[in-house]
XYZ file of N, CA and C in Angstrom:
753
model
N 6.476 20.871 -18.158
C 6.348 19.587 -17.413
C 7.451 18.620 -17.924
N 8.066 18.035 -16.897
C 9.188 17.200 -17.327
C 8.620 15.870 -18.004
N 9.552 15.352 -18.924
C 9.141 14.050 -19.512
C 9.361 12.886 -18.525
N 8.318 12.269 -18.080
C 8.371 11.241 -17.047
C 9.259 10.073 -17.393
N 9.453 9.766 -18.673
C 10.272 8.736 -19.129
C 11.703 8.934 -18.795
N 12.100 10.246 -18.680
C 13.439 10.593 -18.208
C 13.692 10.620 -16.717
N 12.603 10.542 -16.087
C 12.751 10.571 -14.534
C 13.106 9.193 -13.988
N 14.043 8.916 -13.215
C 14.481 7.656 -12.716
C 13.906 7.469 -11.247
N 13.678 8.473 -10.420
C 13.124 8.379 -9.160
C 11.616 8.757 -9.064
N 10.832 7.844 -8.533
C 9.411 8.127 -8.382
C 9.171 8.948 -7.074
N 9.903 8.596 -6.034
C 9.698 9.294 -4.735
C 10.969 9.692 -4.231
N 11.144 10.900 -3.750
C 12.324 11.431 -3.090
C 11.888 12.067 -1.836
N 12.516 11.566 -0.732
C 12.178 12.266 0.570
C 13.466 12.546 1.327
N 13.482 13.796 1.948
C 14.729 14.165 2.632
C 14.339 14.684 3.973
N 14.709 14.016 5.082
C 14.459 14.490 6.483
C 12.999 14.539 6.791
N 12.311 13.656 6.351
C 10.794 13.717 6.366
C 10.411 13.337 7.843
N 9.474 14.190 8.352
C 8.969 14.066 9.722
C 7.511 14.282 9.736
N 6.823 13.452 10.605
C 5.348 13.584 10.712
C 5.099 13.543 12.263
N 4.169 14.498 12.734
C 3.754 14.606 14.166
C 2.260 14.560 14.273
N 1.866 13.832 15.417
C 0.494 14.062 15.845
C 0.562 14.927 17.037
N 0.313 16.109 16.841
C 0.491 17.133 17.945
C 1.957 17.156 18.485
N 2.281 16.807 19.593
C 3.594 16.923 20.050
C 4.301 15.528 19.956
N 3.454 14.506 19.560
C 3.930 13.164 19.336
C 4.680 13.016 18.025
N 5.885 12.570 17.913
C 6.549 12.219 16.683
C 6.078 10.821 16.233
N 5.509 10.772 15.134
C 5.061 9.599 14.593
C 6.130 8.836 13.752
N 6.914 9.707 12.891
C 7.934 9.180 12.128
C 8.971 10.289 11.886
N 10.214 10.137 11.838
C 11.176 11.261 11.568
C 12.432 10.700 10.979
N 13.138 11.675 10.362
C 14.463 11.445 9.744
C 14.547 10.482 8.643
N 13.414 10.474 7.838
C 13.245 9.494 6.689
C 13.802 10.179 5.410
N 14.944 9.520 4.865
C 15.459 9.785 3.587
C 15.131 8.711 2.609
N 14.501 8.906 1.484
C 14.210 7.811 0.554
C 14.567 8.275 -0.769
N 14.808 7.303 -1.620
C 14.984 7.560 -3.131
C 14.428 6.117 -3.710
N 13.142 6.237 -4.323
C 12.576 5.079 -4.722
C 12.420 5.178 -6.257
N 13.019 4.129 -6.987
C 13.145 4.173 -8.461
C 11.793 3.933 -9.052
N 11.634 4.589 -10.098
C 10.333 4.163 -10.939
C 10.340 2.736 -11.217
N 9.150 2.139 -11.219
C 9.061 0.783 -11.551
C 9.650 -0.288 -10.562
N 9.575 0.266 -9.273
C 10.231 -0.674 -8.219
C 9.377 -0.805 -7.071
N 9.603 -1.845 -6.218
C 8.669 -2.113 -4.986
C 9.679 -1.810 -3.818
N 9.003 -0.967 -2.985
C 9.604 -0.566 -1.580
C 8.646 -1.288 -0.534
N 9.222 -2.020 0.372
C 8.432 -2.567 1.479
C 9.083 -1.792 2.772
N 7.918 -1.377 3.567
C 8.228 -0.704 4.779
C 7.844 -1.712 5.953
N 8.770 -2.078 6.882
C 8.422 -3.111 7.837
C 8.900 -2.549 9.199
N 8.246 -2.884 10.230
C 8.649 -2.423 11.477
C 7.522 -2.823 12.510
N 7.920 -2.762 13.884
C 6.860 -3.175 14.899
C 5.639 -2.317 14.849
N 4.560 -2.715 15.486
C 3.423 -1.901 15.611
C 3.675 -0.637 16.353
N 3.094 0.446 15.816
C 3.363 1.789 16.268
C 4.723 2.426 15.855
N 5.356 1.811 14.806
C 6.609 2.392 14.373
C 6.519 3.489 13.519
N 5.299 3.818 13.028
C 5.127 4.981 12.110
C 4.995 4.632 10.671
N 4.687 3.352 10.351
C 4.565 2.779 8.985
C 3.448 3.425 8.283
N 2.150 3.442 8.987
C 1.003 4.051 8.283
C 1.174 5.640 8.159
N 1.824 6.104 9.196
C 2.036 7.642 9.139
C 2.853 8.010 7.908
N 3.896 7.244 7.762
C 4.791 7.463 6.590
C 4.015 7.311 5.219
N 3.251 6.233 5.146
C 2.455 5.973 3.944
C 1.480 7.162 3.682
N 0.801 7.609 4.830
C -0.165 8.749 4.546
C 0.587 10.032 4.204
N 1.835 10.235 4.696
C 2.713 11.367 4.412
C 2.915 11.291 2.839
N 3.267 10.160 2.356
C 3.605 9.969 1.008
C 2.375 10.244 0.063
N 1.208 9.918 0.650
C 0.063 10.084 -0.184
C -0.443 11.504 -0.012
N 0.074 12.362 0.847
C -0.386 13.695 1.003
C -1.597 13.869 1.887
N -2.015 12.802 2.548
C -3.126 12.920 3.571
C -2.731 13.254 4.977
N -1.391 13.305 5.209
C -0.907 13.861 6.470
C 0.151 15.021 6.114
N 0.012 16.111 6.821
C 1.000 17.198 6.549
C 2.379 16.840 7.174
N 3.404 17.165 6.469
C 4.665 17.056 6.901
C 5.079 18.155 8.011
N 5.667 17.613 9.077
C 6.214 18.574 10.115
C 7.585 19.058 9.731
N 8.311 18.442 8.935
C 9.584 18.745 8.611
C 10.027 17.911 7.363
N 11.041 18.457 6.527
C 11.447 17.721 5.488
C 10.941 18.092 4.103
N 11.430 17.312 3.111
C 10.996 17.558 1.766
C 10.518 16.367 1.042
N 9.512 16.428 0.269
C 8.951 15.306 -0.286
C 8.593 15.554 -1.827
N 9.132 14.862 -2.723
C 8.679 14.932 -4.143
C 8.149 13.646 -4.701
N 7.031 13.627 -5.197
C 6.345 12.554 -5.917
C 6.260 12.823 -7.314
N 6.838 12.122 -8.196
C 6.702 12.295 -9.661
C 5.443 11.871 -10.209
N 4.983 12.520 -11.225
C 3.584 12.065 -11.905
C 2.480 12.519 -11.195
N 1.367 11.793 -11.276
C 0.124 12.303 -10.831
C -0.047 11.914 -9.320
N -1.207 12.243 -8.569
C -1.296 12.008 -7.223
C -1.199 10.513 -6.981
N -0.547 10.114 -5.893
C -0.504 8.751 -5.639
C -1.871 8.135 -5.201
N -1.986 6.800 -5.344
C -3.279 6.199 -4.974
C -2.840 5.558 -3.634
N -3.664 5.740 -2.606
C -3.573 5.182 -1.261
C -4.550 4.045 -0.998
N -4.152 2.887 -0.761
C -5.071 1.814 -0.396
C -4.940 1.489 1.053
N -6.077 1.676 1.807
C -6.051 1.344 3.284
C -6.520 -0.149 3.410
N -6.457 -0.604 4.624
C -6.874 -1.952 4.922
C -8.450 -2.004 5.005
N -9.064 -3.129 4.663
C -10.491 -3.193 4.520
C -11.140 -3.032 5.836
N -10.335 -3.342 7.003
C -10.801 -3.137 8.282
C -11.243 -1.741 8.679
N -10.634 -0.828 7.919
C -10.765 0.575 8.299
C -11.959 1.345 7.632
N -12.791 0.506 6.810
C -13.885 0.935 6.143
C -15.198 0.684 6.947
N -16.077 1.671 7.019
C -17.325 1.500 7.738
C -18.173 0.362 7.089
N -18.453 -0.612 7.874
C -19.156 -1.806 7.339
C -20.658 -1.536 7.087
N -21.225 -0.416 7.627
C -22.564 -0.194 7.439
C -22.839 0.721 6.200
N -21.747 1.164 5.461
C -21.900 2.025 4.267
C -22.700 1.359 3.157
N -23.786 2.024 2.750
C -24.689 1.305 1.682
C -24.093 1.657 0.296
N -23.213 0.906 -0.143
C -22.400 1.172 -1.509
C -22.059 -0.047 -2.119
N -22.183 -0.300 -3.352
C -21.826 -1.375 -4.137
C -20.355 -1.515 -4.495
N -19.955 -2.694 -4.860
C -18.555 -2.908 -5.155
C -18.100 -1.983 -6.330
N -19.025 -1.848 -7.295
C -18.589 -1.016 -8.481
C -18.535 0.375 -7.954
N -19.438 0.816 -7.171
C -19.433 2.324 -6.663
C -18.177 2.498 -5.881
N -17.729 1.595 -5.113
C -16.525 1.798 -4.403
C -15.305 2.000 -5.354
N -15.280 1.251 -6.289
C -14.115 1.283 -7.275
C -14.320 2.513 -8.032
N -15.606 3.065 -8.470
C -15.704 4.238 -9.253
C -15.311 5.514 -8.472
N -15.258 5.444 -7.134
C -14.980 6.610 -6.373
C -13.554 7.117 -6.755
N -12.681 6.155 -7.257
C -11.398 6.537 -7.737
C -11.308 7.514 -8.820
N -12.440 7.639 -9.580
C -12.425 8.547 -10.778
C -12.882 9.889 -10.471
N -13.459 10.035 -9.273
C -14.110 11.434 -8.901
C -12.930 12.606 -8.873
N -11.769 12.300 -8.251
C -10.757 13.371 -8.215
C -10.550 13.996 -9.665
N -10.628 13.073 -10.702
C -10.295 13.557 -12.047
C -11.570 14.203 -12.688
N -12.747 13.641 -12.401
C -14.061 14.125 -12.894
C -14.707 15.134 -12.142
N -14.439 15.137 -10.843
C -15.293 16.058 -9.971
C -16.551 15.306 -9.465
N -16.995 15.641 -8.313
C -18.105 14.921 -7.725
C -19.293 14.800 -8.460
N -19.630 15.782 -9.364
C -20.723 15.731 -10.124
C -20.421 15.609 -11.765
N -19.210 15.452 -11.954
C -18.766 15.210 -13.347
C -19.200 13.852 -13.877
N -19.383 13.805 -15.187
C -19.914 12.592 -15.898
C -18.777 11.621 -16.107
N -19.001 10.419 -15.865
C -18.040 9.203 -16.259
C -17.937 9.235 -17.717
N -16.626 9.153 -18.269
C -16.413 9.016 -19.729
C -16.115 7.552 -19.968
N -16.031 7.246 -21.281
C -15.732 5.860 -21.677
C -14.440 5.293 -21.040
N -13.433 6.213 -20.952
C -12.070 5.858 -20.475
C -12.230 5.546 -18.977
N -13.030 6.237 -18.180
C -13.249 5.980 -16.899
C -13.947 4.662 -16.578
N -14.941 4.460 -17.443
C -15.737 3.171 -17.287
C -14.795 1.967 -17.597
N -14.052 2.037 -18.677
C -13.046 1.053 -19.146
C -12.019 0.804 -17.913
N -11.539 1.854 -17.397
C -10.496 1.646 -16.217
C -11.197 0.932 -15.032
N -12.405 1.388 -14.779
C -13.153 0.726 -13.655
C -13.350 -0.873 -13.932
N -13.790 -1.013 -15.202
C -14.053 -2.486 -15.655
C -12.700 -3.308 -15.495
N -11.604 -2.784 -16.013
C -10.485 -3.414 -16.098
C -9.931 -3.728 -14.696
N -10.077 -2.790 -13.742
C -9.675 -2.891 -12.320
C -10.422 -4.120 -11.588
N -11.701 -4.049 -11.998
C -12.522 -5.121 -11.315
C -12.049 -6.579 -11.837
N -11.719 -6.563 -13.135
C -11.335 -7.814 -13.756
C -9.970 -8.372 -13.203
N -9.129 -7.334 -13.091
C -7.746 -7.643 -12.579
C -7.805 -8.367 -11.208
N -8.658 -7.830 -10.366
C -8.764 -8.273 -9.019
C -9.825 -9.455 -8.888
N -10.272 -9.903 -10.110
C -11.205 -11.065 -10.174
C -12.584 -10.800 -9.302
N -13.080 -9.635 -9.380
C -14.265 -9.380 -8.630
C -15.322 -8.754 -9.538
N -15.266 -8.853 -10.809
C -16.254 -8.188 -11.711
C -17.771 -8.909 -11.563
N -17.669 -10.189 -10.996
C -19.046 -10.811 -10.716
C -19.568 -10.292 -9.473
N -18.810 -9.526 -8.591
C -19.369 -8.938 -7.354
C -19.860 -7.534 -7.599
N -19.771 -6.941 -8.847
C -19.901 -5.549 -9.028
C -21.191 -4.830 -8.452
N -22.234 -5.646 -8.349
C -23.542 -5.086 -7.881
C -23.754 -5.519 -6.439
N -22.824 -6.213 -5.869
C -22.980 -6.670 -4.337
C -22.724 -5.468 -3.465
N -23.344 -5.365 -2.383
C -23.101 -4.468 -1.387
C -21.653 -4.746 -0.776
N -20.818 -3.738 -0.628
C -19.495 -3.877 -0.100
C -19.471 -4.508 1.260
N -20.473 -4.183 2.154
C -20.632 -4.671 3.460
C -20.909 -6.162 3.420
N -21.359 -6.847 2.388
C -21.646 -8.104 2.454
C -20.469 -9.035 2.010
N -19.346 -8.474 1.582
C -18.168 -9.186 1.248
C -17.446 -9.819 2.335
N -16.608 -10.797 1.942
C -15.635 -11.295 2.841
C -14.509 -10.335 2.980
N -13.529 -10.642 4.040
C -12.507 -9.652 4.234
C -11.593 -9.663 3.056
N -11.326 -10.763 2.381
C -10.507 -10.765 1.239
C -11.000 -10.072 0.114
N -12.480 -10.265 -0.178
C -13.103 -9.650 -1.318
C -13.079 -8.074 -1.121
N -13.299 -7.736 0.216
C -13.208 -6.221 0.391
C -11.891 -5.639 0.117
N -10.888 -6.374 0.491
C -9.440 -5.834 0.328
C -9.301 -5.841 -1.168
N -9.745 -6.855 -1.958
C -9.473 -6.795 -3.367
C -10.245 -5.571 -4.104
N -11.454 -5.238 -3.434
C -12.208 -4.147 -4.008
C -11.389 -2.916 -3.796
N -10.809 -2.705 -2.579
C -10.115 -1.532 -2.356
C -8.860 -1.372 -3.184
N -8.188 -2.450 -3.463
C -6.965 -2.513 -4.395
C -7.458 -2.115 -5.760
N -8.620 -2.676 -6.240
C -9.193 -2.347 -7.452
C -9.416 -0.829 -7.591
N -9.904 -0.193 -6.516
C -10.152 1.225 -6.451
C -8.816 1.926 -6.640
N -7.807 1.552 -5.991
C -6.555 2.077 -6.098
C -6.005 1.996 -7.537
N -6.221 0.866 -8.169
C -5.813 0.754 -9.692
C -6.595 1.735 -10.535
N -7.894 1.808 -10.293
C -8.868 2.632 -11.040
C -8.383 4.177 -11.037
N -7.696 4.522 -10.040
C -7.166 5.996 -9.992
C -6.179 6.296 -11.184
N -5.500 5.136 -11.592
C -4.599 5.345 -12.774
C -3.282 6.146 -12.241
N -2.894 5.937 -11.047
C -1.701 6.683 -10.497
C -0.436 6.061 -10.906
N 0.533 6.792 -10.892
C 2.001 6.292 -11.199
C 2.519 5.752 -10.027
N 2.137 5.982 -8.821
C 2.505 5.434 -7.539
C 1.424 4.824 -6.750
N 1.519 3.556 -6.364
C 0.494 2.995 -5.682
C 1.091 2.657 -4.147
N 0.249 3.097 -3.158
C 0.569 3.022 -1.809
C -0.263 2.031 -1.060
N 0.136 1.018 -0.585
C -0.699 -0.176 0.012
C -0.351 -0.290 1.428
N -1.347 -0.226 2.329
C -1.240 -0.428 3.817
C -1.476 -1.847 4.246
N -0.457 -2.728 4.337
C -0.705 -4.025 4.660
C -1.712 -4.771 3.717
N -1.532 -4.783 2.449
C -2.493 -5.309 1.643
C -2.962 -6.646 1.603
N -2.071 -7.474 2.151
C -2.501 -8.997 2.209
C -2.488 -9.540 3.660
N -2.327 -8.696 4.629
C -2.263 -9.225 5.900
C -3.669 -9.909 6.472
N -3.405 -11.140 6.763
C -4.654 -11.940 7.300
C -5.738 -12.335 6.266
N -5.384 -12.225 4.947
C -6.360 -12.620 3.939
C -6.232 -14.056 3.573
N -7.327 -14.563 2.906
C -7.396 -15.896 2.348
C -6.322 -16.064 1.301
N -5.969 -17.335 1.039
C -4.941 -17.641 0.032
C -5.269 -17.143 -1.363
N -6.403 -17.114 -1.794
C -6.790 -16.708 -3.039
C -6.689 -15.106 -3.301
N -7.133 -14.449 -2.182
C -6.951 -12.974 -2.192
C -5.546 -12.511 -2.035
N -4.760 -13.209 -1.259
C -3.304 -12.989 -1.257
C -2.678 -13.151 -2.579
N -2.941 -14.190 -3.233
C -2.303 -14.520 -4.581
C -2.779 -13.532 -5.589
N -3.969 -13.094 -5.608
C -4.439 -12.172 -6.692
C -3.885 -10.791 -6.427
N -3.735 -10.375 -5.224
C -3.188 -9.016 -4.842
C -1.688 -9.001 -5.090
N -0.962 -10.124 -4.713
C 0.458 -10.174 -4.859
C 0.724 -10.099 -6.485
N -0.071 -10.748 -7.300
C 0.094 -10.845 -8.733
C -0.132 -9.417 -9.359
N -1.132 -8.742 -8.887
C -1.292 -7.282 -9.395
C -0.216 -6.426 -8.992
N 0.349 -6.581 -7.825
C 1.571 -5.833 -7.479
C 2.691 -6.018 -8.479
N 2.872 -7.275 -8.829
C 3.942 -7.603 -9.748
C 3.582 -7.005 -11.182
N 2.333 -7.012 -11.584
C 1.973 -6.373 -12.884
C 2.217 -4.930 -12.846
N 1.906 -4.255 -11.785
C 1.990 -2.876 -11.751
C 3.544 -2.464 -11.898
N 4.409 -3.189 -11.270
C 5.785 -3.002 -11.392
C 6.283 -3.155 -12.715
N 5.912 -4.352 -13.385
C 6.195 -4.630 -14.713
C 5.755 -3.638 -15.752
N 4.675 -2.927 -15.384
C 4.158 -1.831 -16.235
C 4.840 -0.461 -16.074
N 5.922 -0.455 -15.148
C 6.656 0.812 -14.872
C 6.097 1.523 -13.797
N 5.132 1.125 -13.076
C 4.575 1.932 -11.877
C 5.386 1.511 -10.722
N 5.360 2.432 -9.753
C 5.918 2.284 -8.371
C 5.083 1.896 -7.292
N 5.425 0.909 -6.497
C 4.496 0.498 -5.439
C 5.294 0.486 -4.085
N 4.648 0.925 -3.085
C 5.119 0.955 -1.694
C 4.056 0.328 -0.849
N 4.540 -0.751 -0.122
C 3.676 -1.367 0.814
C 4.180 -1.500 2.210
N 3.283 -1.379 3.261
C 3.722 -1.642 4.670
C 3.374 -3.070 4.863
N 4.257 -3.681 5.772
C 4.057 -5.096 5.951
C 4.554 -5.524 7.336
N 4.194 -6.558 7.889
C 4.701 -7.315 9.044
C 5.312 -8.599 8.626
N 5.283 -8.871 7.384
C 5.806 -10.245 6.876
C 7.181 -10.141 6.304
N 7.999 -10.902 6.854
C 9.423 -10.956 6.237
C 9.459 -11.492 4.966
N 8.661 -12.492 4.681
C 8.568 -13.125 3.235
C 8.116 -12.061 2.242
N 7.142 -11.206 2.571
C 6.647 -10.137 1.742
C 7.756 -9.119 1.501
N 8.452 -8.820 2.640
C 9.410 -7.836 2.531
C 10.582 -8.265 1.636
N 10.889 -9.416 1.670
C 12.066 -10.102 0.992
C 11.839 -9.990 -0.456
N 10.614 -9.830 -1.033
C 10.301 -9.784 -2.350
C 10.453 -8.415 -2.958
N 10.755 -7.431 -2.100
C 10.858 -6.006 -2.596
C 12.341 -5.796 -3.165
N 12.273 -4.646 -3.850
C 13.500 -4.033 -4.454
C 14.331 -3.362 -3.346
N 13.632 -2.619 -2.445
C 14.177 -2.048 -1.367
C 13.323 -2.262 -0.094
N 13.968 -2.312 1.089
C 13.248 -2.397 2.267
C 13.595 -1.425 3.263
N 12.616 -0.708 3.823
C 12.944 0.277 4.953
C 12.426 -0.378 6.273
N 13.324 -0.561 7.134
C 13.133 -1.094 8.422
C 12.945 0.149 9.358
N 11.725 0.355 9.872
C 11.407 1.467 10.507
C 11.002 1.212 12.015
N 11.416 2.160 12.875
C 10.969 2.140 14.277
C 10.996 3.649 14.676
N 10.057 4.342 14.189
C 9.844 5.804 14.313
C 10.856 6.538 13.456
N 12.159 6.193 13.736
C 13.247 6.513 12.787
C 13.721 5.479 12.108
N 14.201 5.686 10.741
C 14.707 4.492 10.067
C 15.748 3.779 10.711
N 15.676 2.362 10.785
C 16.874 1.585 11.324
C 17.789 1.225 10.243
N 17.142 0.984 9.054
C 18.077 0.571 7.992
C 17.206 0.600 6.623
N 17.938 0.919 5.657
C 17.304 1.054 4.161
C 18.248 0.493 3.318
N 17.711 -0.424 2.345
C 18.614 -1.035 1.412
C 17.967 -2.323 0.763
N 18.773 -3.057 0.283
C 18.382 -4.369 -0.400
C 17.864 -5.294 0.802
N 16.820 -6.183 0.439
C 16.286 -7.013 1.454
C 17.406 -7.808 2.217
N 18.394 -8.424 1.447
C 19.409 -9.266 2.196
C 20.299 -8.436 3.108
N 20.492 -7.136 2.881
C 21.258 -6.377 3.786
C 20.423 -5.786 4.958
N 19.152 -5.603 4.740
C 18.417 -5.024 5.820
C 17.785 -6.047 6.828
N 17.221 -7.162 6.232
C 16.550 -8.192 6.966
C 17.370 -9.114 7.617
N 18.498 -8.576 8.362
C 19.301 -9.477 9.181
C 18.848 -9.538 10.608
N 19.328 -10.560 11.321
C 18.871 -10.776 12.659
C 19.271 -9.488 13.535
N 20.406 -8.943 13.262
C 20.945 -7.937 14.033
C 20.014 -6.606 13.864
N 19.734 -6.286 12.617
C 18.808 -5.182 12.285
C 17.478 -5.333 12.970
N 16.792 -6.589 12.741
C 15.559 -6.865 13.225
C 15.572 -6.748 14.783
N 16.575 -7.178 15.425
C 16.718 -7.015 16.965
C 16.664 -5.466 17.263
N 17.370 -4.782 16.599
C 17.346 -3.298 16.729
C 15.882 -2.716 16.715
N 15.178 -3.122 15.620
C 13.905 -2.492 15.349
C 12.850 -3.067 16.348
N 12.803 -4.387 16.531
C 11.692 -5.094 17.150
C 11.863 -5.278 18.636
N 13.113 -5.177 19.105
C 13.453 -5.438 20.477
C 13.073 -6.773 20.876
N 12.181 -6.915 21.883
C 11.814 -8.296 22.332
C 10.649 -8.892 21.578
N 10.244 -8.096 20.494
C 8.970 -8.630 19.689
C 9.393 -9.556 18.633
N 10.352 -10.494 18.838
C 10.633 -11.511 17.871
C 10.937 -12.856 18.500
N 10.731 -13.859 17.879
C 11.105 -15.274 18.365
C 12.017 -15.955 17.373
N 12.924 -16.738 17.928
C 13.664 -17.661 17.143
C 13.081 -18.956 16.980
N 12.820 -19.416 15.839
C 12.219 -20.741 15.532
C 13.080 -21.499 14.571
N 13.909 -22.478 14.938
C 14.824 -23.071 13.961
C 15.881 -22.153 13.347
N 15.869 -22.105 12.107
C 16.653 -21.227 11.355
C 15.807 -19.894 10.951
N 14.664 -19.793 11.395
C 13.970 -18.605 10.872
C 13.580 -17.678 12.019
N 13.642 -16.465 11.720
C 13.214 -15.371 12.621
C 11.852 -14.966 12.383
N 11.027 -15.254 13.325
C 9.610 -14.899 13.117
C 9.212 -13.667 13.984
N 8.613 -12.677 13.386
C 8.210 -11.470 14.189
C 7.076 -11.784 15.028
N 7.061 -11.268 16.278
C 5.974 -11.702 17.251
C 5.404 -10.407 17.629
N 4.206 -10.014 16.989
C 3.423 -8.719 17.220
C 2.001 -9.250 17.474
N 1.400 -9.207 18.654
C 0.084 -9.668 18.976
C -1.044 -8.893 18.213
N -0.697 -7.832 17.504
C -1.702 -7.095 16.822
C -1.831 -7.567 15.361
N -0.963 -8.468 14.956
C -0.881 -8.764 13.526
C -0.879 -10.298 13.334
N -1.259 -10.846 12.230
C -1.033 -12.180 11.849
C 0.017 -12.284 10.887
N 1.002 -13.232 10.914
C 2.085 -13.327 10.087
C 1.892 -14.679 9.248
């Protein structure tokens, strides 16, 4: 097994393609994501952002290409809106689900598992909600719970599908701070987003519209020309700012 401290790339993808039947969701993706860095994937609705994220997580089979993820299995955090609201489960139980892949469905939780769960709850400032039913939470609290679940997996790569879209200010701040902490601790984070401000904070930005439009530093990628290529008519000029106009998302 290689010494992970000597590995500089956490994610390497070459010619990656994902299909839903005969429909191409995303294709031609080449990536080299450094350990301890943040990659933002931005693009219009239906551009293949979630498909790419699921491919990186291994929950979607590749139709073509090669993918290497260094370290253990990535942790995938979906949006809270994709979770069944009627599910009878507490916040702590939701976060604890992250440990089952390592312990097995009927495996006993060890002190290390419990400590990791406790720490994840604390980092997202939801330890006081541990016994609450997940369905009773606000949207921001649900999203923080799912991010805590991702942290509790103890993965080297954290994949977040629009983690702060439409959330309250407190939840946005808490999740953004956790992302910074993960990167400072040497882990790799990939997020999908519709926010130019969020994308500008990344080390790399992938502008996606089924096929990659541009990949590189935020300053080089998030130009008006590149955004016009990716978004077409789905953008508006307001003063000196370019605001993305997608009716399915809040910016």
